[in-house]
Short mmCIF file of C-alpha atoms and ligand atoms in Angstrom, two decimals:
data_model
loop_
_atom_site.label_atom_id
_atom_site.label_comp_id
_atom_site.label_asym_id
_atom_site.label_seq_id
_atom_site.Cartn_x
_atom_site.Cartn_y
_atom_site.Cartn_z
CA MET A 1 -11.17 -15.57 -11.92
CA LYS A 2 -7.70 -17.06 -12.13
CA PRO A 3 -4.57 -15.83 -13.91
CA SER A 4 -3.68 -17.36 -17.26
CA PRO A 5 -0.51 -19.48 -17.31
CA PHE A 6 2.92 -17.83 -17.28
CA ASP A 7 6.52 -18.95 -16.93
CA TYR A 8 7.74 -18.28 -13.42
CA HIS A 9 11.25 -17.09 -12.64
CA ARG A 10 12.63 -16.72 -9.17
CA PRO A 11 16.08 -15.15 -9.49
CA ALA A 12 18.52 -15.64 -6.62
CA GLY A 13 20.24 -12.29 -7.19
CA LEU A 14 19.83 -8.97 -8.97
CA GLY A 15 22.16 -10.00 -11.82
CA GLU A 16 20.05 -13.06 -12.59
CA ALA A 17 16.86 -10.98 -12.44
CA LEU A 18 18.25 -8.47 -14.96
CA GLN A 19 19.45 -11.30 -17.20
CA THR A 20 15.95 -12.84 -17.25
CA LEU A 21 14.32 -9.45 -17.87
CA ALA A 22 16.75 -8.86 -20.76
CA GLU A 23 15.91 -12.26 -22.28
CA THR A 24 12.14 -11.98 -21.89
CA GLY A 25 11.91 -8.32 -23.00
CA SER A 26 8.37 -7.10 -23.48
CA HIS A 27 6.96 -10.51 -22.41
CA GLY A 28 8.50 -10.23 -18.95
CA LYS A 29 7.06 -8.48 -15.90
CA VAL A 30 8.43 -7.94 -12.42
CA LEU A 31 6.33 -9.34 -9.57
CA ALA A 32 6.93 -7.31 -6.39
CA GLY A 33 4.19 -7.14 -3.73
CA GLY A 34 1.60 -8.25 -6.27
CA GLN A 35 -1.04 -5.96 -4.77
CA SER A 36 -1.71 -4.27 -8.11
CA LEU A 37 -0.39 -6.87 -10.54
CA ILE A 38 -2.20 -9.95 -9.18
CA PRO A 39 -5.67 -8.32 -9.30
CA LEU A 40 -4.94 -7.50 -12.97
CA LEU A 41 -3.84 -11.10 -13.59
CA ASN A 42 -6.85 -12.53 -11.72
CA MET A 43 -9.21 -10.41 -13.82
CA ARG A 44 -7.17 -11.30 -16.92
CA LEU A 45 -6.61 -7.64 -17.73
CA ALA A 46 -2.94 -8.58 -18.02
CA ALA A 47 -1.41 -11.86 -19.20
CA PRO A 48 2.38 -11.57 -19.31
CA GLY A 49 4.30 -14.60 -20.64
CA HIS A 50 6.94 -14.42 -17.90
CA LEU A 51 6.90 -13.24 -14.30
CA VAL A 52 10.15 -12.39 -12.57
CA ASP A 53 9.44 -12.72 -8.85
CA ILE A 54 11.77 -10.42 -6.89
CA ASN A 55 10.47 -11.46 -3.46
CA GLY A 56 13.63 -13.51 -2.89
CA LEU A 57 15.93 -10.52 -3.44
CA THR A 58 16.09 -9.53 0.20
CA GLU A 59 19.12 -7.33 -0.54
CA LEU A 60 16.58 -4.93 -2.08
CA ALA A 61 14.50 -4.66 1.12
CA THR A 62 16.48 -1.60 2.21
CA ILE A 63 15.47 1.77 3.66
CA SER A 64 18.37 4.17 4.19
CA ALA A 65 18.12 7.75 5.36
CA ASP A 66 20.68 10.52 5.70
CA ALA A 67 20.48 14.32 5.73
CA SER A 68 19.91 14.45 1.96
CA GLY A 69 16.87 12.17 1.92
CA VAL A 70 15.50 8.63 2.02
CA ARG A 71 16.40 5.86 -0.42
CA VAL A 72 13.91 3.00 -0.55
CA GLY A 73 14.85 -0.35 -2.14
CA ALA A 74 12.56 -2.29 -4.47
CA LEU A 75 11.54 -4.84 -1.86
CA ALA A 76 10.80 -2.39 0.97
CA ARG A 77 7.11 -2.91 1.78
CA HIS A 78 4.78 0.03 2.42
CA ALA A 79 4.42 -1.09 6.07
CA ALA A 80 8.18 -1.20 6.66
CA VAL A 81 8.72 2.28 5.22
CA GLU A 82 5.76 3.63 7.22
CA ARG A 83 7.30 2.29 10.44
CA ALA A 84 10.95 3.22 9.77
CA GLY A 85 11.84 5.90 12.32
CA SER A 86 14.89 7.07 10.34
CA ALA A 87 12.78 7.68 7.21
CA ARG A 88 10.10 9.47 9.24
CA ALA A 89 12.69 11.80 10.78
CA VAL A 90 14.20 12.83 7.44
CA GLN A 91 11.08 12.90 5.27
CA PRO A 92 7.86 12.76 7.33
CA LEU A 93 5.66 13.04 4.22
CA LEU A 94 6.40 9.37 3.44
CA ALA A 95 4.67 8.08 6.58
CA GLN A 96 1.92 10.73 6.33
CA ALA A 97 1.07 9.50 2.82
CA LEU A 98 1.55 5.79 3.47
CA ALA A 99 -1.10 5.86 6.19
CA LEU A 100 -3.55 6.66 3.36
CA VAL A 101 -2.36 3.90 0.97
CA ALA A 102 -4.90 1.06 0.98
CA HIS A 103 -5.43 -0.94 4.18
CA PRO A 104 -2.76 -2.10 6.64
CA VAL A 105 -3.05 -5.67 5.30
CA ILE A 106 -2.32 -4.53 1.72
CA ARG A 107 0.57 -2.43 3.01
CA ASN A 108 2.16 -5.55 4.50
CA ARG A 109 2.84 -6.79 0.93
CA GLY A 110 2.77 -3.81 -1.43
CA THR A 111 6.05 -2.04 -2.12
CA VAL A 112 6.73 1.69 -2.44
CA VAL A 113 8.80 1.21 -5.60
CA GLY A 114 6.13 -1.07 -7.13
CA SER A 115 3.58 1.65 -6.49
CA LEU A 116 5.77 4.17 -8.35
CA VAL A 117 6.27 1.89 -11.38
CA HIS A 118 2.54 1.07 -11.42
CA ALA A 119 2.00 4.86 -11.80
CA ASP A 120 -1.68 4.98 -10.88
CA PRO A 121 -2.73 8.66 -11.07
CA SER A 122 -4.86 8.09 -7.93
CA ALA A 123 -1.97 6.66 -5.90
CA GLU A 124 -0.23 8.56 -3.12
CA MET A 125 3.42 7.52 -3.60
CA PRO A 126 3.77 8.94 -7.14
CA ALA A 127 2.43 12.28 -5.84
CA VAL A 128 4.96 12.27 -3.00
CA LEU A 129 7.86 11.55 -5.37
CA ALA A 130 6.64 14.24 -7.79
CA LEU A 131 6.14 16.84 -5.05
CA LEU A 132 9.61 16.30 -3.60
CA GLY A 133 11.33 16.11 -6.99
CA GLY A 134 12.68 12.63 -6.24
CA SER A 135 13.95 10.02 -8.66
CA VAL A 136 13.77 6.33 -9.51
CA ARG A 137 16.86 4.21 -10.24
CA LEU A 138 16.30 1.84 -13.16
CA ALA A 139 18.71 -1.04 -13.74
CA ARG A 140 19.09 -3.20 -16.83
CA LEU A 141 21.67 -5.74 -17.86
CA GLY A 142 24.94 -3.80 -18.02
CA GLY A 143 23.78 -0.40 -16.80
CA GLU A 144 21.52 1.83 -14.78
CA ARG A 145 19.99 5.30 -14.95
CA ASP A 146 18.29 7.68 -12.54
CA VAL A 147 15.04 9.16 -13.82
CA HIS A 148 13.67 12.34 -12.22
CA ALA A 149 10.04 12.21 -11.09
CA ARG A 150 9.10 14.81 -13.70
CA ASP A 151 10.09 12.36 -16.48
CA PHE A 152 9.16 9.15 -14.68
CA PHE A 153 5.36 9.42 -14.77
CA VAL A 154 4.42 9.22 -18.43
CA GLY A 155 0.66 8.62 -18.31
CA PRO A 156 -2.04 6.71 -16.43
CA LEU A 157 -0.46 3.37 -15.39
CA GLU A 158 2.57 4.20 -17.50
CA SER A 159 6.05 4.95 -16.18
CA ALA A 160 9.44 5.43 -17.83
CA CYS A 161 10.50 1.89 -16.79
CA LEU A 162 11.11 0.09 -20.11
CA PRO A 163 10.90 -3.62 -20.94
CA GLY A 164 14.11 -5.24 -19.72
CA GLU A 165 14.47 -2.67 -16.92
CA MET A 166 13.84 -3.04 -13.24
CA ALA A 167 13.39 -0.25 -10.71
CA VAL A 168 15.90 -1.02 -7.97
CA SER A 169 15.27 1.94 -5.67
CA ALA A 170 13.67 5.35 -5.35
CA PHE A 171 15.04 8.48 -3.70
CA PHE A 172 12.84 10.90 -1.73
CA PRO A 173 14.81 14.11 -1.01
CA ALA A 174 14.66 15.83 2.37
CA LEU A 175 13.27 19.37 2.52
CA PRO A 176 15.23 22.43 3.66
CA GLU A 177 15.09 23.55 7.30
CA ARG A 178 11.87 25.19 8.51
CA SER A 179 9.77 23.09 6.13
CA GLY A 180 6.57 21.18 6.79
CA THR A 181 4.41 18.71 4.87
CA ALA A 182 0.88 17.31 4.84
CA PHE A 183 -1.21 14.89 2.80
CA CYS A 184 -4.99 15.36 2.77
CA GLU A 185 -7.47 13.32 0.77
CA VAL A 186 -11.10 12.38 0.44
CA ALA A 187 -11.93 8.71 -0.20
CA ARG A 188 -15.24 6.84 -0.06
CA ARG A 189 -13.91 4.71 2.78
CA HIS A 190 -10.62 4.79 4.67
CA GLY A 191 -8.12 2.90 2.50
CA ASP A 192 -9.89 3.34 -0.81
CA TYR A 193 -8.20 5.16 -3.66
CA ALA A 194 -8.77 8.90 -3.22
CA VAL A 195 -11.52 10.73 -5.10
CA ALA A 196 -9.15 13.69 -4.74
CA GLY A 197 -5.99 14.20 -2.70
CA VAL A 198 -3.30 16.82 -2.20
CA ALA A 199 0.26 16.56 -0.90
CA ALA A 200 1.79 19.86 0.21
CA ALA A 201 5.21 21.15 1.23
CA VAL A 202 5.81 24.60 2.71
CA THR A 203 9.05 26.33 3.76
CA LEU A 204 9.09 29.37 6.07
CA ASP A 205 11.76 32.00 6.71
CA GLU A 206 12.93 33.05 10.17
CA ASP A 207 10.01 35.48 10.43
CA PHE A 208 7.53 32.68 9.68
CA ARG A 209 6.79 33.95 6.15
CA ILE A 210 6.19 31.44 3.37
CA THR A 211 9.22 31.28 1.07
CA ALA A 212 8.28 28.14 -0.86
CA ALA A 213 4.98 26.29 -1.31
CA ARG A 214 4.15 23.40 -3.63
CA VAL A 215 1.31 20.92 -4.00
CA ALA A 216 0.89 17.64 -5.89
CA CYS A 217 -2.67 16.57 -6.69
CA VAL A 218 -3.91 13.00 -7.27
CA SER A 219 -6.91 11.71 -9.25
CA VAL A 220 -7.19 14.93 -11.29
CA GLY A 221 -4.95 14.24 -14.30
CA PRO A 222 -3.09 11.47 -16.15
CA VAL A 223 -0.12 11.84 -13.77
CA PRO A 224 0.32 13.64 -10.41
CA VAL A 225 -0.18 17.37 -11.04
CA VAL A 226 2.52 19.46 -9.33
CA VAL A 227 1.83 23.18 -8.92
CA ASP A 228 4.26 25.66 -7.40
CA VAL A 229 2.18 28.24 -5.52
CA THR A 230 5.07 30.16 -3.94
CA GLY A 231 4.13 33.27 -5.93
CA VAL A 232 0.53 33.34 -4.68
CA CYS A 233 1.40 32.41 -1.07
CA GLY A 234 4.53 34.34 -0.27
CA PRO A 235 6.38 35.99 1.12
CA ARG A 236 3.62 36.36 3.71
CA PRO A 237 2.78 34.66 6.98
CA PRO A 238 0.16 31.91 6.47
CA ALA A 239 -2.48 33.96 8.33
CA SER A 240 -2.45 36.67 5.65
CA VAL A 241 -2.47 34.42 2.58
CA ASP A 242 -5.57 34.60 0.36
CA TRP A 243 -6.27 30.85 0.37
CA ASP A 244 -9.16 31.11 -2.10
CA GLU A 245 -6.79 32.62 -4.62
CA VAL A 246 -4.28 29.81 -4.00
CA ALA A 247 -7.01 27.18 -4.47
CA ARG A 248 -8.06 28.80 -7.75
CA ALA A 249 -4.47 28.87 -9.00
CA VAL A 250 -4.32 25.09 -8.54
CA GLN A 251 -7.83 24.44 -9.88
CA ASP A 252 -6.79 26.18 -13.11
CA ARG A 253 -4.02 23.65 -13.62
CA ILE A 254 -5.80 20.32 -13.07
CA GLU A 255 -7.69 18.22 -15.62
CA PRO A 256 -10.20 16.13 -13.68
CA GLU A 257 -12.52 13.73 -15.51
CA ASP A 258 -15.94 12.22 -14.74
CA ASP A 259 -16.08 8.58 -13.64
CA ILE A 260 -18.40 6.37 -11.60
CA HIS A 261 -17.01 7.74 -8.33
CA ALA A 262 -17.27 11.48 -8.94
CA THR A 263 -17.91 14.15 -11.55
CA ALA A 264 -15.08 16.33 -12.83
CA GLY A 265 -16.68 19.34 -11.15
CA TYR A 266 -16.81 17.64 -7.77
CA ARG A 267 -13.15 16.60 -8.05
CA ARG A 268 -12.24 20.18 -8.93
CA HIS A 269 -14.15 21.46 -5.91
CA LEU A 270 -12.58 18.89 -3.57
CA THR A 271 -9.10 19.66 -4.87
CA GLY A 272 -9.59 23.35 -4.05
CA VAL A 273 -10.68 22.53 -0.50
CA LEU A 274 -7.85 20.04 -0.01
CA VAL A 275 -5.21 22.41 -1.39
CA THR A 276 -6.07 24.93 1.33
CA ARG A 277 -6.26 22.27 4.02
CA ALA A 278 -2.96 20.62 3.06
CA LEU A 279 -1.03 23.88 2.65
CA ARG A 280 -2.25 25.25 5.98
CA GLY A 281 -1.38 21.94 7.62
CA ALA A 282 2.07 21.98 6.05
CA ALA A 283 2.62 25.61 7.12
CA GLN A 284 1.63 24.74 10.69
CA ASP A 285 3.98 21.76 10.61
CA ALA A 286 6.77 24.04 9.35
CA ALA A 287 6.06 26.61 12.07
CA GLN A 288 6.28 23.89 14.71
CA SER A 289 9.60 22.63 13.40
CA THR A 290 10.86 26.22 13.16
CA ALA A 291 9.86 26.93 16.75
CA HIS A 292 11.42 23.63 17.78
CA ASP A 293 14.71 24.47 16.01
CA ALA A 294 14.72 27.94 17.57
CA GLY A 295 14.12 26.37 20.98
CA GLU A 296 17.02 24.00 20.47
CA GLY A 297 19.21 26.88 19.29
CA ARG A 298 18.59 28.79 22.53
CA ALA A 299 19.13 25.81 24.79
CA MET B 1 -6.29 -28.77 -15.53
CA SER B 2 -2.58 -28.13 -15.58
CA GLU B 3 -1.93 -31.83 -16.24
CA ARG B 4 -3.90 -31.41 -19.46
CA THR B 5 -2.24 -28.19 -20.54
CA GLY B 6 1.22 -29.52 -19.69
CA GLU B 7 1.83 -26.42 -17.58
CA HIS B 8 4.99 -26.59 -15.49
CA ARG B 9 4.40 -27.43 -11.82
CA HIS B 10 6.46 -26.34 -8.85
CA ALA B 11 7.03 -28.17 -5.56
CA VAL B 12 6.08 -25.92 -2.65
CA THR B 13 6.65 -26.52 1.06
CA LEU B 14 4.68 -24.48 3.55
CA THR B 15 4.40 -24.67 7.31
CA VAL B 16 0.65 -24.33 7.75
CA ASN B 17 -0.62 -23.98 11.31
CA GLY B 18 2.62 -25.50 12.55
CA VAL B 19 2.49 -28.53 10.23
CA LEU B 20 4.88 -29.02 7.31
CA ARG B 21 2.78 -29.38 4.14
CA GLU B 22 3.84 -30.03 0.57
CA ALA B 23 2.04 -29.35 -2.68
CA THR B 24 2.92 -29.40 -6.36
CA VAL B 25 1.24 -26.48 -8.07
CA PRO B 26 1.40 -24.38 -11.23
CA ALA B 27 3.01 -20.95 -10.65
CA ARG B 28 -0.33 -19.21 -11.08
CA ARG B 29 -1.90 -21.07 -8.11
CA LEU B 30 -3.09 -18.44 -5.65
CA LEU B 31 -2.21 -19.11 -2.02
CA SER B 32 -5.97 -19.07 -1.27
CA ASP B 33 -6.57 -21.88 -3.78
CA CYS B 34 -3.50 -23.80 -2.65
CA LEU B 35 -4.81 -23.77 0.93
CA ARG B 36 -8.36 -24.70 -0.04
CA HIS B 37 -7.90 -27.09 -2.96
CA ASP B 38 -4.43 -28.56 -2.61
CA LEU B 39 -4.26 -28.70 1.19
CA GLY B 40 -7.99 -29.12 1.93
CA LEU B 41 -8.10 -26.20 4.39
CA THR B 42 -11.42 -24.64 3.39
CA GLY B 43 -11.61 -22.31 6.39
CA THR B 44 -10.00 -19.57 4.32
CA HIS B 45 -12.78 -18.01 2.25
CA VAL B 46 -12.60 -16.42 -1.17
CA GLY B 47 -14.90 -13.52 -1.98
CA CYS B 48 -13.60 -11.15 -4.61
CA GLU B 49 -10.12 -12.29 -5.68
CA HIS B 50 -8.91 -8.76 -6.08
CA GLY B 51 -7.96 -7.73 -2.60
CA VAL B 52 -11.07 -5.79 -1.66
CA CYS B 53 -13.19 -7.99 0.62
CA GLY B 54 -10.56 -9.39 3.00
CA ALA B 55 -12.28 -12.79 3.39
CA CYS B 56 -9.10 -14.59 2.29
CA THR B 57 -6.80 -12.91 4.83
CA VAL B 58 -4.28 -15.30 6.43
CA LEU B 59 -1.12 -14.74 8.46
CA LEU B 60 2.16 -15.01 6.54
CA ASP B 61 5.06 -15.28 9.00
CA GLY B 62 2.66 -13.74 11.51
CA GLU B 63 1.54 -10.77 9.41
CA PRO B 64 -1.92 -10.57 7.81
CA VAL B 65 -1.92 -10.70 4.00
CA ARG B 66 -4.44 -11.33 1.23
CA SER B 67 -4.00 -14.96 0.18
CA CYS B 68 -5.82 -14.16 -3.10
CA LEU B 69 -3.08 -11.66 -3.97
CA THR B 70 -0.19 -14.00 -3.21
CA PHE B 71 1.10 -16.89 -5.31
CA ALA B 72 1.82 -20.10 -3.42
CA VAL B 73 5.25 -20.34 -5.15
CA THR B 74 6.23 -16.92 -3.83
CA VAL B 75 5.81 -17.99 -0.22
CA ASP B 76 7.54 -21.38 -0.59
CA GLY B 77 9.32 -22.12 2.70
CA HIS B 78 7.27 -19.67 4.77
CA GLU B 79 4.83 -20.05 7.66
CA ILE B 80 1.11 -19.63 7.18
CA THR B 81 -1.57 -19.44 9.86
CA THR B 82 -5.17 -19.87 8.73
CA VAL B 83 -8.37 -19.63 10.77
CA GLU B 84 -8.02 -23.36 11.47
CA GLY B 85 -4.83 -22.57 13.37
CA LEU B 86 -6.16 -19.89 15.72
CA ALA B 87 -7.66 -22.16 18.39
CA GLU B 88 -5.18 -23.32 21.00
CA GLY B 89 -5.39 -26.92 22.20
CA GLY B 90 -9.01 -27.34 21.11
CA GLU B 91 -10.06 -24.12 22.87
CA LEU B 92 -11.20 -21.09 20.90
CA SER B 93 -8.77 -18.17 20.98
CA PRO B 94 -9.75 -14.95 22.80
CA VAL B 95 -10.61 -13.32 19.48
CA GLN B 96 -12.79 -16.26 18.42
CA ARG B 97 -14.57 -16.31 21.80
CA ALA B 98 -15.21 -12.57 21.64
CA PHE B 99 -16.76 -12.82 18.15
CA SER B 100 -19.02 -15.61 19.39
CA GLU B 101 -19.98 -13.77 22.61
CA CYS B 102 -20.68 -10.43 20.89
CA HIS B 103 -22.48 -11.88 17.84
CA GLY B 104 -19.69 -10.60 15.61
CA LEU B 105 -20.88 -12.92 12.85
CA GLN B 106 -24.05 -14.07 11.16
CA CYS B 107 -23.47 -16.11 7.99
CA GLY B 108 -19.78 -16.40 8.84
CA PHE B 109 -18.46 -15.91 5.32
CA CYS B 110 -16.29 -12.92 6.23
CA THR B 111 -15.32 -14.28 9.66
CA PRO B 112 -12.04 -16.12 8.86
CA GLY B 113 -10.61 -12.93 7.38
CA PHE B 114 -11.74 -10.79 10.32
CA LEU B 115 -10.36 -13.29 12.84
CA CYS B 116 -6.91 -13.43 11.23
CA THR B 117 -6.75 -9.64 10.79
CA VAL B 118 -7.86 -8.94 14.37
CA THR B 119 -5.57 -11.60 15.87
CA ALA B 120 -2.49 -9.88 14.43
CA PHE B 121 -3.86 -6.42 15.26
CA LEU B 122 -4.40 -7.21 18.96
CA ARG B 123 -1.03 -8.90 19.22
CA ASP B 124 0.64 -5.63 18.15
CA ASN B 125 -1.77 -3.26 19.91
CA ARG B 126 -3.18 -4.69 23.13
CA THR B 127 -5.18 -1.62 24.14
CA PRO B 128 -6.54 -0.09 20.92
CA THR B 129 -8.69 3.04 20.72
CA ASP B 130 -12.05 3.10 18.90
CA GLU B 131 -10.41 4.86 15.99
CA GLU B 132 -7.64 2.25 15.74
CA VAL B 133 -10.15 -0.60 15.80
CA LEU B 134 -12.16 1.01 13.00
CA GLU B 135 -9.06 1.38 10.87
CA ALA B 136 -7.89 -2.14 11.61
CA VAL B 137 -11.08 -3.73 10.25
CA SER B 138 -11.70 -1.20 7.47
CA GLY B 139 -10.17 -3.54 4.89
CA ASN B 140 -12.67 -6.34 5.57
CA LEU B 141 -16.21 -6.39 4.22
CA CYS B 142 -19.20 -7.95 5.98
CA ARG B 143 -22.61 -8.06 4.33
CA CYS B 144 -24.53 -9.24 7.41
CA THR B 145 -23.63 -7.74 10.75
CA GLY B 146 -23.57 -4.01 10.08
CA TYR B 147 -20.11 -4.04 11.72
CA GLN B 148 -21.20 -2.75 15.15
CA ASN B 149 -20.94 -6.16 16.80
CA ILE B 150 -17.62 -6.79 15.09
CA ILE B 151 -16.25 -3.58 16.60
CA LYS B 152 -17.60 -4.65 20.01
CA ALA B 153 -16.00 -8.07 19.55
CA VAL B 154 -12.59 -6.54 18.90
CA HIS B 155 -12.78 -4.51 22.11
CA ARG B 156 -14.07 -7.55 24.00
CA ALA B 157 -11.20 -9.65 22.63
CA ALA B 158 -8.72 -7.07 23.90
CA GLU B 159 -10.39 -7.35 27.32
CA ILE B 160 -10.27 -11.15 27.37
CA GLN B 161 -6.64 -11.03 26.27
CA ALA B 162 -5.80 -8.61 29.10
CA GLU B 163 -7.71 -10.68 31.71
CA GLU B 164 -5.98 -13.86 30.68
CA SER B 165 -2.49 -12.46 30.57
CA GLY B 166 -3.00 -10.46 33.80
C1 FAD C 1 -7.80 -3.26 -2.12
C2 FAD C 1 -6.63 -2.44 -2.56
C3 FAD C 1 -6.61 -1.08 -2.30
C4 FAD C 1 -5.54 -0.29 -2.69
N1 FAD C 1 -5.57 1.04 -2.40
C5 FAD C 1 -4.51 1.81 -2.74
C6 FAD C 1 -4.50 3.20 -2.43
O1 FAD C 1 -5.43 3.75 -1.82
N2 FAD C 1 -3.42 3.92 -2.81
C7 FAD C 1 -2.36 3.35 -3.47
O2 FAD C 1 -1.41 4.05 -3.79
N3 FAD C 1 -2.34 2.05 -3.77
C8 FAD C 1 -3.38 1.26 -3.42
N4 FAD C 1 -3.35 -0.08 -3.73
C9 FAD C 1 -2.18 -0.61 -4.50
C10 FAD C 1 -1.00 -0.96 -3.61
O3 FAD C 1 -0.43 0.21 -3.06
C11 FAD C 1 0.10 -1.69 -4.40
O4 FAD C 1 0.90 -2.31 -3.46
C12 FAD C 1 1.02 -0.89 -5.28
O5 FAD C 1 0.31 -0.12 -6.20
C13 FAD C 1 1.93 -1.76 -6.14
O6 FAD C 1 2.99 -2.27 -5.42
P1 FAD C 1 3.32 -3.83 -5.46
O7 FAD C 1 4.64 -3.98 -4.83
O8 FAD C 1 2.21 -4.60 -4.92
O9 FAD C 1 3.53 -4.06 -7.06
P2 FAD C 1 3.06 -5.23 -8.00
O10 FAD C 1 1.60 -5.43 -7.92
O11 FAD C 1 3.92 -6.42 -7.79
O12 FAD C 1 3.45 -4.58 -9.41
C14 FAD C 1 2.73 -3.49 -9.95
C15 FAD C 1 3.32 -3.14 -11.32
O13 FAD C 1 4.62 -2.58 -11.18
C16 FAD C 1 5.61 -3.40 -11.78
N5 FAD C 1 6.74 -3.44 -10.84
C17 FAD C 1 6.67 -3.60 -9.49
N6 FAD C 1 7.88 -3.48 -8.94
C18 FAD C 1 8.74 -3.26 -9.96
C19 FAD C 1 10.13 -3.04 -10.02
N7 FAD C 1 10.90 -3.03 -8.92
N8 FAD C 1 10.71 -2.82 -11.23
C20 FAD C 1 9.94 -2.80 -12.35
N9 FAD C 1 8.61 -3.01 -12.35
C21 FAD C 1 8.02 -3.22 -11.17
C22 FAD C 1 4.97 -4.74 -12.01
O14 FAD C 1 5.53 -5.40 -13.12
C23 FAD C 1 3.51 -4.33 -12.24
O15 FAD C 1 3.35 -3.90 -13.55
C24 FAD C 1 -4.42 -0.88 -3.35
C25 FAD C 1 -4.42 -2.26 -3.60
C26 FAD C 1 -5.50 -3.04 -3.22
C27 FAD C 1 -5.48 -4.50 -3.52
S1 FES C 2 -10.91 -12.85 -1.81
FE1 FES C 2 -9.05 -11.97 -1.25
S2 FES C 2 -9.66 -10.00 -0.67
FE2 FES C 2 -11.51 -10.78 -1.43
S1 FES C 3 -21.27 -12.49 8.76
FE1 FES C 3 -22.05 -12.69 6.75
S2 FES C 3 -20.63 -11.53 5.62
FE2 FES C 3 -20.04 -11.12 7.61
#
């Protein structure tokens, strides 16, 4: 099917984009990579009166990384963020998760910030932002605000971005020293949305004991479900953690539902398995970076 | 249709397969439809129109994208390569020859999308592993071949490419 008609706006700068969004209000929608919006338009599940195409705003195609974290601009495509060496060095979870977002061809157009605003509970990027406690910067005519991940994801396909607002960037904080991350998921085929998926971050102390452990689960609730499992994991070395207990602690917190792809029970089971897999992977990653740091310290 | 509805039309200039082409289209014209209907390039196929099948994949400034998930107005001024533009000087490209040699197609409906995807993939990765080839074509659906000959064709194309550049 084809989209229904809309008025097309192609602002030359951010100011003009915000002006148009202010004028069109709830009838206006931002068009970024189009990889979620255009399918909805083609199937006529959405029919906005005005589209504000931000693909000309190349000043928003930025990826900047420093010791505090990675800031990704609204026009940075998934593929560009995945490839950016500076982002990978500061926050490796971004590239780990992006490799699981759709297919490479979709990643050439889709944007990280668009994925956050779209707020699909099965999507990887919202889980990454939620796990790391990042934020999204929302601009409107005459002002801007930073919204923490915890308040940004409101419900399935619903974010805190209001009519008249545009997300201009997102910030993914770095983790403390001796930390590691992993993203594990199960999908029907590589590149499909996950039936269940878990992002994990683990921090170790100098004796390789877990001092912080968190997971964010996708496809098992209206928004990414973040669970802090530091209490059940630490302070112990990964080899002496009772992983079944950790999995149960997370399974108690999720609210999976039945759909055509999987039953709620199967999603709950998968989440338990993936929690263990992701946390152990993250702990191993942390141990490697700890050993690496120690090695550098001696040299 | 848009003449009847009085819908606003936009002038779009695209460089398609090296040739400057112009079209006047409503904003909602998908790049896939612009190529097929406005420019008469029916090599690009349309299967699902929601990004899943990959049949409509073309190269935008050299990178593979779904033409069914791109508006023609958005890519005004850019370069597009379609399957019609892959052959060089009347001779099939290495990827096209490999698909033909290895029986990487039957009905051919999915083929334009595979050819564009694989052309860009082998440009960036000249010696791919089995795993990388699988991932590279995982976003394209084929209802005929069972994929095995497509996978063989990608490896064969890498070989031809290496022979001809070596
Ligand atoms: C076949 C297929 C498979 C996919 N698989 C996955 C997957 O496994 N995992 C996954 O995470 N995603 C998947 N996606 C979605 C893909 O990641 C999208 O790129 C992403 O969800 C949206 O980014 P976009 O830039 O394309 O946004 P668009 O489609 O342009 O926009 C999406 C929504 O966000 C709004 N929006 C976008 N940017 C802004 C902004 N800066 N400010 C305010 N509002 C904005 C739009 O108005 C719209 O409502 C898949 C897509 C396809 C077609
Ligand atoms: S027609 Fe574009 S992906 Fe199927
Ligand atoms: S050859 Fe028929 S769909 Fe692929």
